[in-house]
């Protein structure tokens, strides 16, 4: 079971003088259960790519398959709708899309539209709120507009989770959150991932990618330039710099120490592992000096 893009091209305003080739020959396979990170400079095509995953955008050329079903094929209309529901898409700043009078109504909007009973909708709302650590009792009757920025964002994301998607796609979900809110949110995402949800996350933060993604793709001018584990990707700092991207801050530190002659590994991102490695390298150097 997977999400698949086969030779996907996408052109905005095709045929007009302002046409823009946003995606060019994208081939990508996202397996169920993965945590995939998507990075790339601004305008590289990240948002365009993810909007293909639930059929919001239709390829100019190429195919998108959800669990083997071509989601843009006219013949399979009923099936198409069903499979598209497997993918929950969270836009950047999703809180701008809140519109109902209460938190409960907002989160329950999608499930209600699926035709579920009141009890089922309520269950879904409760479950989605619990997943994001939003307190049902205190928040359910509140207006979403009276909440803090971080809470609003969680309510918006809970609305997507209440649809029980198999694949959760998020476009820069931590943009604008303070460091604590950001960390908390990413930890909750990691919990959802451990519970079996497939996560696809666009982010500008290499530190977050190093910490959470199992696999990454790097976009540049509508194409996938690099893909692999964070270790693979961040061991190529020159290629990243060529396309205007950087490595995580801990990798930068290790690279600088290496340039200054300390024999350290540069493929570690966890603060404890980095500390141990630096101490090891320093001890080894001192050992050499005393011999
Ligand atoms: N609605 C649109 N009409 C015309 N061109 C567009 C439209 N949306 C995006 N583009 C163009 O398509 C290309 C890819 O844009 P996209 O929004 O996918 O980039 P991105 O990687 O998500 O950037 P960012 O990091 O800034 O969000 C850019 O050149 C952009 O100018
Ligand atoms: Mg974008």
mmCIF file with all atom_site columns, C-alpha atoms and ligand atoms in Angstrom, residues 10-13 18-23 38-51 57 92 171-172 202-204 219 221-222, ligand 1:
data_model
loop_
_atom_site.group_PDB
_atom_site.id
_atom_site.type_symbol
_atom_site.label_atom_id
_atom_site.label_alt_id
_atom_site.label_comp_id
_atom_site.label_asym_id
_atom_site.label_entity_id
_atom_site.label_seq_id
_atom_site.pdbx_PDB_ins_code
_atom_site.Cartn_x
_atom_site.Cartn_y
_atom_site.Cartn_z
_atom_site.occupancy
_atom_site.B_iso_or_equiv
_atom_site.pdbx_formal_charge
_atom_site.auth_seq_id
_atom_site.auth_comp_id
_atom_site.auth_asym_id
_atom_site.auth_atom_id
_atom_site.pdbx_PDB_model_num
ATOM   1  C CA  . UNK A 1 10  ? 2.443  20.193 -13.525 1.00 0.00 ? 10  UNK A CA  1
ATOM   2  C CA  . UNK A 1 11  ? 2.245  23.541 -15.280 1.00 0.00 ? 11  UNK A CA  1
ATOM   3  C CA  . UNK A 1 12  ? 0.371  26.531 -13.848 1.00 0.00 ? 12  UNK A CA  1
ATOM   4  C CA  . UNK A 1 13  ? -1.449 28.667 -16.439 1.00 0.00 ? 13  UNK A CA  1
ATOM   5  C CA  . UNK A 1 18  ? 3.024  33.444 -17.535 1.00 0.00 ? 18  UNK A CA  1
ATOM   6  C CA  . UNK A 1 19  ? 2.994  29.632 -17.494 1.00 0.00 ? 19  UNK A CA  1
ATOM   7  C CA  . UNK A 1 20  ? 5.125  28.080 -14.775 1.00 0.00 ? 20  UNK A CA  1
ATOM   8  C CA  . UNK A 1 21  ? 6.521  24.543 -14.884 1.00 0.00 ? 21  UNK A CA  1
ATOM   9  C CA  . UNK A 1 22  ? 6.106  23.799 -11.198 1.00 0.00 ? 22  UNK A CA  1
ATOM   10 C CA  . UNK A 1 23  ? 6.714  20.022 -11.339 1.00 0.00 ? 23  UNK A CA  1
ATOM   11 C CA  . UNK A 1 38  ? 10.031 17.256 1.890   1.00 0.00 ? 38  UNK A CA  1
ATOM   12 C CA  . UNK A 1 39  ? 12.466 20.172 1.758   1.00 0.00 ? 39  UNK A CA  1
ATOM   13 C CA  . UNK A 1 40  ? 13.456 22.672 -0.910  1.00 0.00 ? 40  UNK A CA  1
ATOM   14 C CA  . UNK A 1 41  ? 13.927 26.381 -1.439  1.00 0.00 ? 41  UNK A CA  1
ATOM   15 C CA  . UNK A 1 42  ? 10.964 28.666 -1.800  1.00 0.00 ? 42  UNK A CA  1
ATOM   16 C CA  . UNK A 1 43  ? 9.150  28.108 -5.096  1.00 0.00 ? 43  UNK A CA  1
ATOM   17 C CA  . UNK A 1 44  ? 10.759 24.688 -5.651  1.00 0.00 ? 44  UNK A CA  1
ATOM   18 C CA  . UNK A 1 45  ? 7.382  22.948 -5.966  1.00 0.00 ? 45  UNK A CA  1
ATOM   19 C CA  . UNK A 1 46  ? 6.759  21.415 -2.524  1.00 0.00 ? 46  UNK A CA  1
ATOM   20 C CA  . UNK A 1 47  ? 3.189  22.683 -2.079  1.00 0.00 ? 47  UNK A CA  1
ATOM   21 C CA  . UNK A 1 48  ? 2.352  21.879 -5.685  1.00 0.00 ? 48  UNK A CA  1
ATOM   22 C CA  . UNK A 1 49  ? 3.626  18.329 -5.189  1.00 0.00 ? 49  UNK A CA  1
ATOM   23 C CA  . UNK A 1 50  ? 1.627  17.594 -2.066  1.00 0.00 ? 50  UNK A CA  1
ATOM   24 C CA  . UNK A 1 51  ? -1.579 18.983 -3.541  1.00 0.00 ? 51  UNK A CA  1
ATOM   25 C CA  . UNK A 1 57  ? -4.319 19.376 -8.357  1.00 0.00 ? 57  UNK A CA  1
ATOM   26 C CA  . UNK A 1 92  ? 0.073  25.990 5.649   1.00 0.00 ? 92  UNK A CA  1
ATOM   27 C CA  . UNK A 1 171 ? 2.578  21.806 4.586   1.00 0.00 ? 171 UNK A CA  1
ATOM   28 C CA  . UNK A 1 172 ? 4.948  23.514 7.033   1.00 0.00 ? 172 UNK A CA  1
ATOM   29 C CA  . UNK A 1 202 ? 6.988  19.816 4.204   1.00 0.00 ? 202 UNK A CA  1
ATOM   30 C CA  . UNK A 1 203 ? 9.392  21.862 6.300   1.00 0.00 ? 203 UNK A CA  1
ATOM   31 C CA  . UNK A 1 204 ? 12.102 24.471 5.977   1.00 0.00 ? 204 UNK A CA  1
ATOM   32 C CA  . UNK A 1 219 ? 13.183 19.628 -4.321  1.00 0.00 ? 219 UNK A CA  1
ATOM   33 C CA  . UNK A 1 221 ? 13.109 23.853 -9.560  1.00 0.00 ? 221 UNK A CA  1
ATOM   34 C CA  . UNK A 1 222 ? 10.245 21.365 -9.723  1.00 0.00 ? 222 UNK A CA  1
HETATM 35 N N1  . LIG B 2 .   ? -1.403 29.603 -8.334  1.00 0.00 ? 1   LIG B N1  1
HETATM 36 C C1  . LIG B 2 .   ? -0.257 29.703 -9.017  1.00 0.00 ? 1   LIG B C1  1
HETATM 37 N N2  . LIG B 2 .   ? -0.211 30.268 -10.244 1.00 0.00 ? 1   LIG B N2  1
HETATM 38 C C2  . LIG B 2 .   ? 0.930  30.362 -10.942 1.00 0.00 ? 1   LIG B C2  1
HETATM 39 N N3  . LIG B 2 .   ? 2.119  29.900 -10.524 1.00 0.00 ? 1   LIG B N3  1
HETATM 40 C C3  . LIG B 2 .   ? 2.135  29.331 -9.300  1.00 0.00 ? 1   LIG B C3  1
HETATM 41 C C4  . LIG B 2 .   ? 0.962  29.211 -8.493  1.00 0.00 ? 1   LIG B C4  1
HETATM 42 N N4  . LIG B 2 .   ? 1.287  28.594 -7.330  1.00 0.00 ? 1   LIG B N4  1
HETATM 43 C C5  . LIG B 2 .   ? 2.611  28.356 -7.411  1.00 0.00 ? 1   LIG B C5  1
HETATM 44 N N5  . LIG B 2 .   ? 3.122  28.783 -8.587  1.00 0.00 ? 1   LIG B N5  1
HETATM 45 C C6  . LIG B 2 .   ? 4.524  28.686 -9.033  1.00 0.00 ? 1   LIG B C6  1
HETATM 46 O O1  . LIG B 2 .   ? 4.899  27.312 -9.011  1.00 0.00 ? 1   LIG B O1  1
HETATM 47 C C7  . LIG B 2 .   ? 6.211  27.142 -8.482  1.00 0.00 ? 1   LIG B C7  1
HETATM 48 C C8  . LIG B 2 .   ? 6.153  26.196 -7.284  1.00 0.00 ? 1   LIG B C8  1
HETATM 49 O O2  . LIG B 2 .   ? 5.406  26.815 -6.255  1.00 0.00 ? 1   LIG B O2  1
HETATM 50 P P1  . LIG B 2 .   ? 5.103  26.093 -4.861  1.00 0.00 ? 1   LIG B P1  1
HETATM 51 O O3  . LIG B 2 .   ? 4.101  26.927 -4.164  1.00 0.00 ? 1   LIG B O3  1
HETATM 52 O O4  . LIG B 2 .   ? 4.759  24.681 -5.123  1.00 0.00 ? 1   LIG B O4  1
HETATM 53 O O5  . LIG B 2 .   ? 6.530  26.196 -4.159  1.00 0.00 ? 1   LIG B O5  1
HETATM 54 P P2  . LIG B 2 .   ? 6.954  25.835 -2.654  1.00 0.00 ? 1   LIG B P2  1
HETATM 55 O O6  . LIG B 2 .   ? 8.150  24.947 -2.763  1.00 0.00 ? 1   LIG B O6  1
HETATM 56 O O7  . LIG B 2 .   ? 5.794  25.315 -1.919  1.00 0.00 ? 1   LIG B O7  1
HETATM 57 O O8  . LIG B 2 .   ? 7.417  27.241 -2.077  1.00 0.00 ? 1   LIG B O8  1
HETATM 58 P P3  . LIG B 2 .   ? 7.332  27.832 -0.560  1.00 0.00 ? 1   LIG B P3  1
HETATM 59 O O9  . LIG B 2 .   ? 8.486  27.213 0.194   1.00 0.00 ? 1   LIG B O9  1
HETATM 60 O O10 . LIG B 2 .   ? 7.535  29.299 -0.754  1.00 0.00 ? 1   LIG B O10 1
HETATM 61 O O11 . LIG B 2 .   ? 6.001  27.497 0.009   1.00 0.00 ? 1   LIG B O11 1
HETATM 62 C C9  . LIG B 2 .   ? 6.727  28.543 -8.161  1.00 0.00 ? 1   LIG B C9  1
HETATM 63 O O12 . LIG B 2 .   ? 7.513  28.985 -9.233  1.00 0.00 ? 1   LIG B O12 1
HETATM 64 C C10 . LIG B 2 .   ? 5.464  29.374 -8.052  1.00 0.00 ? 1   LIG B C10 1
HETATM 65 O O13 . LIG B 2 .   ? 5.707  30.691 -8.436  1.00 0.00 ? 1   LIG B O13 1
#
